[in-house]
Short mmCIF file of C-alpha atoms in Angstrom, two decimals:
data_model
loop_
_atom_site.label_atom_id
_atom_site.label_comp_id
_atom_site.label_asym_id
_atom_site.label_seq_id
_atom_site.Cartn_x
_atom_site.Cartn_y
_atom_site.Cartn_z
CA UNK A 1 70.50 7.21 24.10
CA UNK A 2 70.17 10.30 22.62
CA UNK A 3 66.68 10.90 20.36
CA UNK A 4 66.39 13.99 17.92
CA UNK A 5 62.94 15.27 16.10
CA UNK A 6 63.72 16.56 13.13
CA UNK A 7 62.33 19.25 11.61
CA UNK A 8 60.70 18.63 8.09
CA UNK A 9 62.22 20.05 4.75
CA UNK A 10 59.87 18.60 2.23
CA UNK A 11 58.14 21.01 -0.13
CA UNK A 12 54.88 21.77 0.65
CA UNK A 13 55.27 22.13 4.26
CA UNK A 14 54.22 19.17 6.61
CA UNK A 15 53.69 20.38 9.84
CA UNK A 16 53.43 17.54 11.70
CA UNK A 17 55.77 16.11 13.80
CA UNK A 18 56.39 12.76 15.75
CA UNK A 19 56.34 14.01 19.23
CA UNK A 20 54.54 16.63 20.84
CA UNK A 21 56.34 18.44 23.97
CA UNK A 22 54.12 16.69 26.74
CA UNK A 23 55.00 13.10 24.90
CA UNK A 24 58.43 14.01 25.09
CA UNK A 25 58.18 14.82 28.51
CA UNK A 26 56.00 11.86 29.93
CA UNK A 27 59.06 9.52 27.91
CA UNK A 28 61.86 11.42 29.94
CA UNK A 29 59.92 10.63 33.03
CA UNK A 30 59.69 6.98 32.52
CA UNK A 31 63.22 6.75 31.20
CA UNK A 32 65.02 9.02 33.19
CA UNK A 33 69.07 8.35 30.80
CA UNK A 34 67.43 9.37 27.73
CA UNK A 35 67.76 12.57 26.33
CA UNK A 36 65.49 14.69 23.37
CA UNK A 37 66.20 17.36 21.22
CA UNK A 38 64.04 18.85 19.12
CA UNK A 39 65.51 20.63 15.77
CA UNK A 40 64.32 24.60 15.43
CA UNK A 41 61.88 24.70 12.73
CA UNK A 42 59.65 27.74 11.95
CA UNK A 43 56.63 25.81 10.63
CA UNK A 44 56.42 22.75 12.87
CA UNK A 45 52.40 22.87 14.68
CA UNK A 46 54.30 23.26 18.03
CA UNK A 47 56.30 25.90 18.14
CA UNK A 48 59.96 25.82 19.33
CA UNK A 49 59.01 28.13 23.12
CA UNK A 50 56.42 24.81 22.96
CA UNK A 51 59.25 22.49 23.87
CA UNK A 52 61.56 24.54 25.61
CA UNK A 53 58.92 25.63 28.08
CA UNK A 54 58.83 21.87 28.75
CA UNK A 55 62.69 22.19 29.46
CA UNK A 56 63.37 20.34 25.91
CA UNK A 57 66.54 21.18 24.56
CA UNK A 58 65.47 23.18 21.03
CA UNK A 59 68.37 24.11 18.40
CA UNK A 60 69.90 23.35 15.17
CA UNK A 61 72.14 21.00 15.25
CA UNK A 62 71.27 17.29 15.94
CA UNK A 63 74.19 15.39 15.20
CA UNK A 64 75.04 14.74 18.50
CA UNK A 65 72.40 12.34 18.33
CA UNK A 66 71.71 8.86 17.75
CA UNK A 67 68.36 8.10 16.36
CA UNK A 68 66.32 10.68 14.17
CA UNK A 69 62.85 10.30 13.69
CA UNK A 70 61.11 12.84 11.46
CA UNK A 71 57.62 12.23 9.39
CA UNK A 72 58.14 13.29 5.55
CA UNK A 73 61.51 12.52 3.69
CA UNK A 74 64.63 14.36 5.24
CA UNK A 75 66.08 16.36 2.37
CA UNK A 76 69.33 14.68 0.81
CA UNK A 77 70.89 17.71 1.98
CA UNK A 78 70.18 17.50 5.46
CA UNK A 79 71.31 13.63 6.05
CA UNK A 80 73.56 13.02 8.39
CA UNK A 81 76.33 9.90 8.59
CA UNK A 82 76.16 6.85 10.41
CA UNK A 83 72.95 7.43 11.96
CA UNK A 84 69.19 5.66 12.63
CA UNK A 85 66.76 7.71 10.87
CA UNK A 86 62.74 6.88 11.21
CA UNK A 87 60.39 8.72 8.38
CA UNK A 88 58.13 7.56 5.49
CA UNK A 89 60.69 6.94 2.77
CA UNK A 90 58.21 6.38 -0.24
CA UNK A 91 61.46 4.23 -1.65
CA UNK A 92 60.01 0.61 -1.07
CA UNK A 93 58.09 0.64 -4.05
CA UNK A 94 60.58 1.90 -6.37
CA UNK A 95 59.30 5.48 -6.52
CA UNK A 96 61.78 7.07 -9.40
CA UNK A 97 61.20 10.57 -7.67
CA UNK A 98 63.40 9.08 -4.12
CA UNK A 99 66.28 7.18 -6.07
CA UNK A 100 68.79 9.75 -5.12
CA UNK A 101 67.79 9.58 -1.81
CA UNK A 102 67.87 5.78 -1.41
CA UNK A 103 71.34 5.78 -2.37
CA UNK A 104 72.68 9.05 -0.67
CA UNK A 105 71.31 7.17 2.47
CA UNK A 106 73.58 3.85 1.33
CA UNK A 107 76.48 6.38 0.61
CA UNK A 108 76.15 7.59 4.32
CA UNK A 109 75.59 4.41 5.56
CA UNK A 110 72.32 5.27 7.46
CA UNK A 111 70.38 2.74 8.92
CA UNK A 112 66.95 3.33 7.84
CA UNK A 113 63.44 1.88 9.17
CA UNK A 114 60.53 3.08 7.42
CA UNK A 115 57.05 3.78 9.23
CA UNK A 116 54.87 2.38 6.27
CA UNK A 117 56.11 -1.43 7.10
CA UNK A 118 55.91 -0.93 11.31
CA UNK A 119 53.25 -3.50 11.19
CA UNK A 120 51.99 -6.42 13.26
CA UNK A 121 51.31 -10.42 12.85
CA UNK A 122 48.81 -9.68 11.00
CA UNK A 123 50.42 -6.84 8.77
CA UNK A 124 48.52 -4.24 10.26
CA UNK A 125 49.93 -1.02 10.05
CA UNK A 126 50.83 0.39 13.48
CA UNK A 127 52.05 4.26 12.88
CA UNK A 128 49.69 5.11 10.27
CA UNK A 129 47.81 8.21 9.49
CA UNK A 130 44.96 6.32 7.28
CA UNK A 131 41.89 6.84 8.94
CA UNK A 132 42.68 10.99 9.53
CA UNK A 133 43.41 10.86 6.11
CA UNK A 134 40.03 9.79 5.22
CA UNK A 135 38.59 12.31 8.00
CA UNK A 136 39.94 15.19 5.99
CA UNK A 137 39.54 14.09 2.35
CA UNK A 138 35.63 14.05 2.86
CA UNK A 139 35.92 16.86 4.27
CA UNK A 140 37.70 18.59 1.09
CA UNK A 141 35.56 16.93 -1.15
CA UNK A 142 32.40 18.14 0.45
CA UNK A 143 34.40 22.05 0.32
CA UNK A 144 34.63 21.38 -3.20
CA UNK A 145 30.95 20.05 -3.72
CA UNK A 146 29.98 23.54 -1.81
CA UNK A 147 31.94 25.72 -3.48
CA UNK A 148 31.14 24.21 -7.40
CA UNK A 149 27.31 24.16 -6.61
CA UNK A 150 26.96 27.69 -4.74
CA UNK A 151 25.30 25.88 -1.92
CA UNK A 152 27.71 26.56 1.23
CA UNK A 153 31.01 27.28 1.69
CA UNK A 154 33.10 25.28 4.52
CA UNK A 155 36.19 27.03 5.70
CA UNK A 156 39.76 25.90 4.71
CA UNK A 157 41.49 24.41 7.30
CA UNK A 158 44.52 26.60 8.86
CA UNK A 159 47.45 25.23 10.79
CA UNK A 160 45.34 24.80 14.05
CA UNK A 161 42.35 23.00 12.90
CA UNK A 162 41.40 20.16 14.92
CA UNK A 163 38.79 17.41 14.34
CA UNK A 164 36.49 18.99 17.02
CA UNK A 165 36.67 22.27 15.40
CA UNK A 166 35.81 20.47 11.65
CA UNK A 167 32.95 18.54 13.21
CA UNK A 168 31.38 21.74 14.34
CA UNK A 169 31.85 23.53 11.26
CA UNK A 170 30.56 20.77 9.33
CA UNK A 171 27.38 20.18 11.54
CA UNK A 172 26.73 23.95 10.99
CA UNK A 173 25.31 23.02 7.22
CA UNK A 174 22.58 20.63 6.44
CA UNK A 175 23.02 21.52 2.26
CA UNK A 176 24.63 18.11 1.60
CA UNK A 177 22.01 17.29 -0.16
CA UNK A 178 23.64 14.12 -2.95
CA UNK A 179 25.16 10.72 -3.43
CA UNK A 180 28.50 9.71 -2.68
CA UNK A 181 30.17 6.61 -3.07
CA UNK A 182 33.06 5.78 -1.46
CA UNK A 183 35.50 2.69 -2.39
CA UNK A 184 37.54 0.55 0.03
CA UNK A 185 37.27 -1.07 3.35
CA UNK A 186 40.66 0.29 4.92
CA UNK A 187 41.60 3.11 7.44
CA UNK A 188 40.82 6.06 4.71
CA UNK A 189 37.25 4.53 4.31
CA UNK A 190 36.51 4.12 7.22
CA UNK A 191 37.41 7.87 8.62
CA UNK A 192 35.75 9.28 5.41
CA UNK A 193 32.70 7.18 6.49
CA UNK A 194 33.10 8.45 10.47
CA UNK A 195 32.43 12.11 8.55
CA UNK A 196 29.17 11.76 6.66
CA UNK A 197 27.90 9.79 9.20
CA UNK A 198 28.64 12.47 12.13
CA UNK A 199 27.21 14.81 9.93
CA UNK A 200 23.40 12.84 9.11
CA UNK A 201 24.19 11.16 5.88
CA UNK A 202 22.54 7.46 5.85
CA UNK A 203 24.41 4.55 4.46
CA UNK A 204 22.61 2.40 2.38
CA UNK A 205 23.35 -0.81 0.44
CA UNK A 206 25.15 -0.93 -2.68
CA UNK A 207 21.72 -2.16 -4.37
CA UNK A 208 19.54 0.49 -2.96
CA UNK A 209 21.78 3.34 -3.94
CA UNK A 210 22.10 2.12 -7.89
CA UNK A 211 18.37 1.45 -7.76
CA UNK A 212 16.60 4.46 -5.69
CA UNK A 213 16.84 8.04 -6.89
CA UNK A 214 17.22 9.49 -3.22
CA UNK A 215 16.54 12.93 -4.52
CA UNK A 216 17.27 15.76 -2.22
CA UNK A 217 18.50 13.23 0.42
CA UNK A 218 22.22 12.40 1.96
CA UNK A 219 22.94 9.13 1.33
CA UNK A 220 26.57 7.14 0.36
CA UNK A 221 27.31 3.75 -0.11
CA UNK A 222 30.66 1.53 0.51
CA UNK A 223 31.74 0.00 -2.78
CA UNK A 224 34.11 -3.34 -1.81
CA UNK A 225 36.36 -4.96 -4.46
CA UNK A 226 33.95 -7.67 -5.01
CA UNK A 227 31.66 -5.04 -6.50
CA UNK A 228 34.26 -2.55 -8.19
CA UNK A 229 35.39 -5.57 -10.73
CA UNK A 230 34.45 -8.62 -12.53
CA UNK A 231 35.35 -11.28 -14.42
CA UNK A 232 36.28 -11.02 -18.09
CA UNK A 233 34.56 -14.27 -18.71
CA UNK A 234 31.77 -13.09 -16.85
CA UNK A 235 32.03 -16.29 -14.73
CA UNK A 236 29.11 -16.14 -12.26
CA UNK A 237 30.92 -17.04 -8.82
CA UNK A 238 31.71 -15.70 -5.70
CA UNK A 239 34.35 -13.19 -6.01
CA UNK A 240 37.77 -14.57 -5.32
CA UNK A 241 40.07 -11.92 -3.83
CA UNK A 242 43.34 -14.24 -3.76
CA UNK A 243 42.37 -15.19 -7.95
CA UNK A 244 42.30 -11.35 -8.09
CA UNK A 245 45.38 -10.68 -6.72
CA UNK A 246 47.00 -13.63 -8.34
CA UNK A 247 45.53 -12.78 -11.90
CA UNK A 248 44.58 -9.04 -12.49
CA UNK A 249 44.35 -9.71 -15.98
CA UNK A 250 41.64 -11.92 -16.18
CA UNK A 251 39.42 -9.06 -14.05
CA UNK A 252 37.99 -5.89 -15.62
CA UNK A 253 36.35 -2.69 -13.88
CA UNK A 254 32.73 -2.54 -12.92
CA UNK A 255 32.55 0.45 -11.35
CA UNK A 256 30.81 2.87 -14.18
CA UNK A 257 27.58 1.59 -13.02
CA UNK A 258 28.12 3.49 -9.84
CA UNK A 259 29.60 6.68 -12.11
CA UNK A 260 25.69 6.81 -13.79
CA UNK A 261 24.30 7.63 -10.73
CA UNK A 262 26.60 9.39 -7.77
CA UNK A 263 27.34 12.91 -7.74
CA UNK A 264 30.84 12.45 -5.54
CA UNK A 265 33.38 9.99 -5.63
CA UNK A 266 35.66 9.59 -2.77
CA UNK A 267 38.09 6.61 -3.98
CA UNK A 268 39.70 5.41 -0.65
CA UNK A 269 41.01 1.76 -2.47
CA UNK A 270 44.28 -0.17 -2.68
CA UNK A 271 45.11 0.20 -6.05
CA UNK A 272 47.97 -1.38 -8.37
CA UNK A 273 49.54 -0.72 -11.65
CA UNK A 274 48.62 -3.95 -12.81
CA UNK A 275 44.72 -3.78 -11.37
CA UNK A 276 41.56 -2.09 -13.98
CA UNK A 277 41.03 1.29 -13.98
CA UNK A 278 38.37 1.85 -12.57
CA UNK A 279 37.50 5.55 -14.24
CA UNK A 280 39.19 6.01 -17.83
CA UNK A 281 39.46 8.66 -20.26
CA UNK A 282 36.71 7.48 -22.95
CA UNK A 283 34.60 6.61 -19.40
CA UNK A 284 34.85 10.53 -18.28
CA UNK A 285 34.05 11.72 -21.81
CA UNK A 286 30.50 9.90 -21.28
CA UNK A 287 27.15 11.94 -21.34
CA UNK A 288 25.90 9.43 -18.88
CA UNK A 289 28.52 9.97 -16.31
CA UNK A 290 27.30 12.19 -13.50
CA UNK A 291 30.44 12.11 -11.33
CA UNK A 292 31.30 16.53 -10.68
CA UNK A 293 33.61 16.03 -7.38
CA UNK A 294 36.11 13.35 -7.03
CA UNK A 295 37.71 13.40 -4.15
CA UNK A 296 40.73 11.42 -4.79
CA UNK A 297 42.20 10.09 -1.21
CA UNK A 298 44.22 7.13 -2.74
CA UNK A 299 46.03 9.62 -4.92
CA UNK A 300 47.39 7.45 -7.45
CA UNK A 301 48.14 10.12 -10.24
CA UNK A 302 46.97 8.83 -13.34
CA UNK A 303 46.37 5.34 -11.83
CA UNK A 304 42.38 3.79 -11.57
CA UNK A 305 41.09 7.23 -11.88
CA UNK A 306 42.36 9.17 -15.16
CA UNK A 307 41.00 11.96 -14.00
CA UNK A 308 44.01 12.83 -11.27
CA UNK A 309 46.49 13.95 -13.23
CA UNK A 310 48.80 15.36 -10.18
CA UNK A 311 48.58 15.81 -6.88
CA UNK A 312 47.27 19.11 -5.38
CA UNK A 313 48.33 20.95 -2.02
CA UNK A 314 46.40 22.30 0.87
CA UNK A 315 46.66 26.27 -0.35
CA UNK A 316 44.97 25.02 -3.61
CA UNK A 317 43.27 21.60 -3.50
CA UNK A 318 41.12 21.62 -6.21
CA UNK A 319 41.43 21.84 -9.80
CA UNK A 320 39.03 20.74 -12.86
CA UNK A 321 39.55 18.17 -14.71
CA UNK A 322 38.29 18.39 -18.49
CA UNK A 323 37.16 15.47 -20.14
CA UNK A 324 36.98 16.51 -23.79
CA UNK A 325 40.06 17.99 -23.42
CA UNK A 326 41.41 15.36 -20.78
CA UNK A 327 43.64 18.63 -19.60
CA UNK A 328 43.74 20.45 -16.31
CA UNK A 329 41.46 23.28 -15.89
CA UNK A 330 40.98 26.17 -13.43
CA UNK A 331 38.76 25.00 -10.50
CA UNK A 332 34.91 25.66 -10.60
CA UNK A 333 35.48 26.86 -14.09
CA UNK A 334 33.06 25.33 -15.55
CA UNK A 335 30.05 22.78 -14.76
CA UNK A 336 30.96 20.28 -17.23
CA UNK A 337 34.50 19.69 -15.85
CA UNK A 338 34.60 17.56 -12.83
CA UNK A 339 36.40 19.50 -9.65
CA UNK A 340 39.15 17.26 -8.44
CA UNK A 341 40.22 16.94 -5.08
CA UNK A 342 43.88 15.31 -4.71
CA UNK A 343 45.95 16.49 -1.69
CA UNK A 344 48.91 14.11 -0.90
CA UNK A 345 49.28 15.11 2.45
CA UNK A 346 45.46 15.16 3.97
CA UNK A 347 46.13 14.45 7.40
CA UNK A 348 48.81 17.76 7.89
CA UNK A 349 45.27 19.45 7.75
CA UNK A 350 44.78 18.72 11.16
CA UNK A 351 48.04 18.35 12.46
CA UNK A 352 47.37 18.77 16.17
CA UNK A 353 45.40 15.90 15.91
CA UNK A 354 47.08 13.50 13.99
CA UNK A 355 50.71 14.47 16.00
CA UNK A 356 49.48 13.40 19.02
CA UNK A 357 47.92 10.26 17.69
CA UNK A 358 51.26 9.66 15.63
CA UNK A 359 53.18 10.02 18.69
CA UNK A 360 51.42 7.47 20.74
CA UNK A 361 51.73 4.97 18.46
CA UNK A 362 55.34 5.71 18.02
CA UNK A 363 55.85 5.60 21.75
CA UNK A 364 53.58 2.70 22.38
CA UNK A 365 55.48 0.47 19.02
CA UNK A 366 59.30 1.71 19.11
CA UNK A 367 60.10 4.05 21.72
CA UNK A 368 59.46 2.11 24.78
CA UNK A 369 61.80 -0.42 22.92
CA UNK A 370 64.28 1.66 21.44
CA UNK A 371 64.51 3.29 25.14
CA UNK A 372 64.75 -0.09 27.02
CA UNK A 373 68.00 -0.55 25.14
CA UNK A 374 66.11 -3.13 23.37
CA UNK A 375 65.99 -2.18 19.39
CA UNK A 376 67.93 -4.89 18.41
CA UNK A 377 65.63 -7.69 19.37
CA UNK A 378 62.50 -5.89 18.32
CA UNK A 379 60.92 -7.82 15.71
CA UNK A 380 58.68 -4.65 14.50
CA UNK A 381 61.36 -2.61 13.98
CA UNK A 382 63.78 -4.94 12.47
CA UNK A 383 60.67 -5.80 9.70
CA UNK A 384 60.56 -1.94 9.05
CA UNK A 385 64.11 -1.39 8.54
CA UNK A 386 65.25 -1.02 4.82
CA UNK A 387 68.98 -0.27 5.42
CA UNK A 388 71.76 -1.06 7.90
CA UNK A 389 74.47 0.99 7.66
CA UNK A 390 73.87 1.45 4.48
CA UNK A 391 73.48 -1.80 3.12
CA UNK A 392 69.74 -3.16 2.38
CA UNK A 393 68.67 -5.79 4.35
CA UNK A 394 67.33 -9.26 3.27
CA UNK A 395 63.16 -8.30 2.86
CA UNK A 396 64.41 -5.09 0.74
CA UNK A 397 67.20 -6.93 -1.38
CA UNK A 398 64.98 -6.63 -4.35
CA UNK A 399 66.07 -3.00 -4.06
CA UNK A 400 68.79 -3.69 -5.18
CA UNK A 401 68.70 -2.68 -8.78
CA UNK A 402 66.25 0.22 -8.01
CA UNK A 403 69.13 1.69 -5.93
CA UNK A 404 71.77 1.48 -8.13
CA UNK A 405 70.45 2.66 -11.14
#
């Protein structure tokens, strides 16, 4: 068995990677017939003399291999026939954007298995970068809070930033002085809650924080679904989350009561198309609405907030969002815009980090298998994997007319 790392070739630049050189070398030690290379790439967190100090083999070509595993989408380009490839595909949901490379992957007849559905019995995500995402999206939003105020400025994050090193710098300021709310109960919540509370902010009930001014204080609150939306009938009753799911329709938002009094938003939700919106464009437009950061961590452009109208990149995260206008503005150019937040990739920020954590969970859920000769059989892998040689399998048949369109 022969294993290849890609390198990445989606624009902006991830520089993450699914094995770091001492994983690679503690997996050769325990299986002593398989053999790694590692594809030259000049932006990768560990450089190239990285691995080949470890006696990895590091070089261009990987089609002598058998199984590819990579972390972004492998340019259409760069696909090779007839082989395994492992990497978050962003296809399963129909994204019109990765068409093309759905069905150059069917036209090569690549087997594909796709990180996002590696999950367990209890469809748990097991290779998932949620929680670091969450990490580094309050941390971006409270850069933007700094820098639209005056009050501090935090430094941007360069390709060796670690969580230890962003915990210090964010312990160094006690200016946090505001509200925040933050929405969902997942991985992203939870790291973006891990932050403000390392850093002194208190968490207080949903009540207290739309009742109590908490001037000059830190405080944030966790808004659940239960809270964000209600029923259109205004049916007093406990909230149903299978009714929700089930009917959508019959549910509206609730959330602008929280929008009168927070100064940051950090959405960290689930979100469908067919869910409220939880921030529209007549809601921005409101005097009453005291929202100036979002901090958008679900990143649904134009989805339940209107106000994220595209996704932004780590060399310029921020931009304003004008709601007269409802156009794009220059960040911090004003103080009745609201600064937007909305970096797709939040956990390359710390890419050290999340590598190492990625790899362990990689090695831990489909290495050890894949290297035991035992891929076939594994029941995580087989629920992950949208093609097979090229043809979709029976969970992702509904691709079907996605794929050839």
């Amino acid at each position: 068995m022969k294993i290849g790392i890609i390198k990445e070739t989606k624009v902006p630049e991830d520089n993450r990677v699914a094995l770091s050189p001492e994983q690679i070398v503690a997996l050769k030690s325990k299986f002593s017939n398989a053999e790694f290379v590692v594809q030259s790439s000049g932006i990768r967190v560990y450089h190239d003399q990285e691995y080949a100090d470890k006696g990895i083999d590091v070089r261009d070509d990987v089609s002598d291999c058998d199984i590819l595993f990579g972390i972004k989408e492998a340019d259409i380009s760069t696909l090779l026939p007839e082989k395994h490839y492992f990497f978050f595909g962003h296809i399963a949901k129909m994204q019109p954007y990765n068409r093309p490379l759905i069905k150059k992957m069917m036209e090569l007849k690549i087997t594909f298995s796709d990180y996002e559905y590696l999950v367990d019995d209890n469809n748990h995500r097991l290779c998932a970068f949620g929680w670091w995402a969450g990490v580094v999206g309050a941390y971006n939003t409270l850069r933007a809070y700094g820098l639209k105020n005056n009050l501090f400025n935090l430094p941007k994050p360069d390709k060796r930033f670690t969580l230890d090193k962003l915990l210090k710098v964010t312990k160094k300021n006690q200016n946090y002085n505001c509200k925040i709310v933050i929405t969902g109960k997942g991985r992203s919540s939870q790291g973006a809650q891990y932050l403000l509370d390392k850093i002194g902010f208190n968490n207080v009930s949903n009540f207290d924080f739309l009742t109590n001014d908490f001037s000059n204080q830190k405080v944030y609150t966790v808004a659940y679904l239960d809270t964000l939306v209600k029923r259109i009938d205004n049916r007093e009753a406990d909230f149903d989350h299978a009714h929700f799911k089930t009917y959508p329709e019959l549910y509206i938002s609730d959330f602008y009561k929280y929008a009168q009094v927070t100064d940051v938003f950090i959405p960290c939700h689930f979100w469908r198309n067919e869910d409220p919106v939880y921030l529209t464009e007549e809601e921005l437009k409101k005097a009453d609405m005291n929202i100036s950061v979002i901090g958008d961590v679900t990143c649904d452009i134009l989805g339940s907030i209107k106000s994220t109208v595209r996704a932004s990149t780590h060399n310029a995260p921020f931009y304003d969002y004008n709601p007269v206008t409802m156009k794009e503005e220059t960040a911090f150019s004003s103080p009745t815009h609201i600064t937007v937040m909305a970096v797709d990739t939040l956990p390359n920020a710390l890419a050290l980090d999340t590598s190492k954590y990625f790899g362990e969970a990689l090695t831990e859920h489909v290495l050890n298998s894949i290297l035991s000769k035992d891929i076939n059989n594994n029941k995580i892998i087989k629920k992950a994997t949208i093609l097979k040689q090229g043809k979709l399998t029976d969970k992702f048949s509904y691709l079907k007319d996605y794929s050839e369109k």
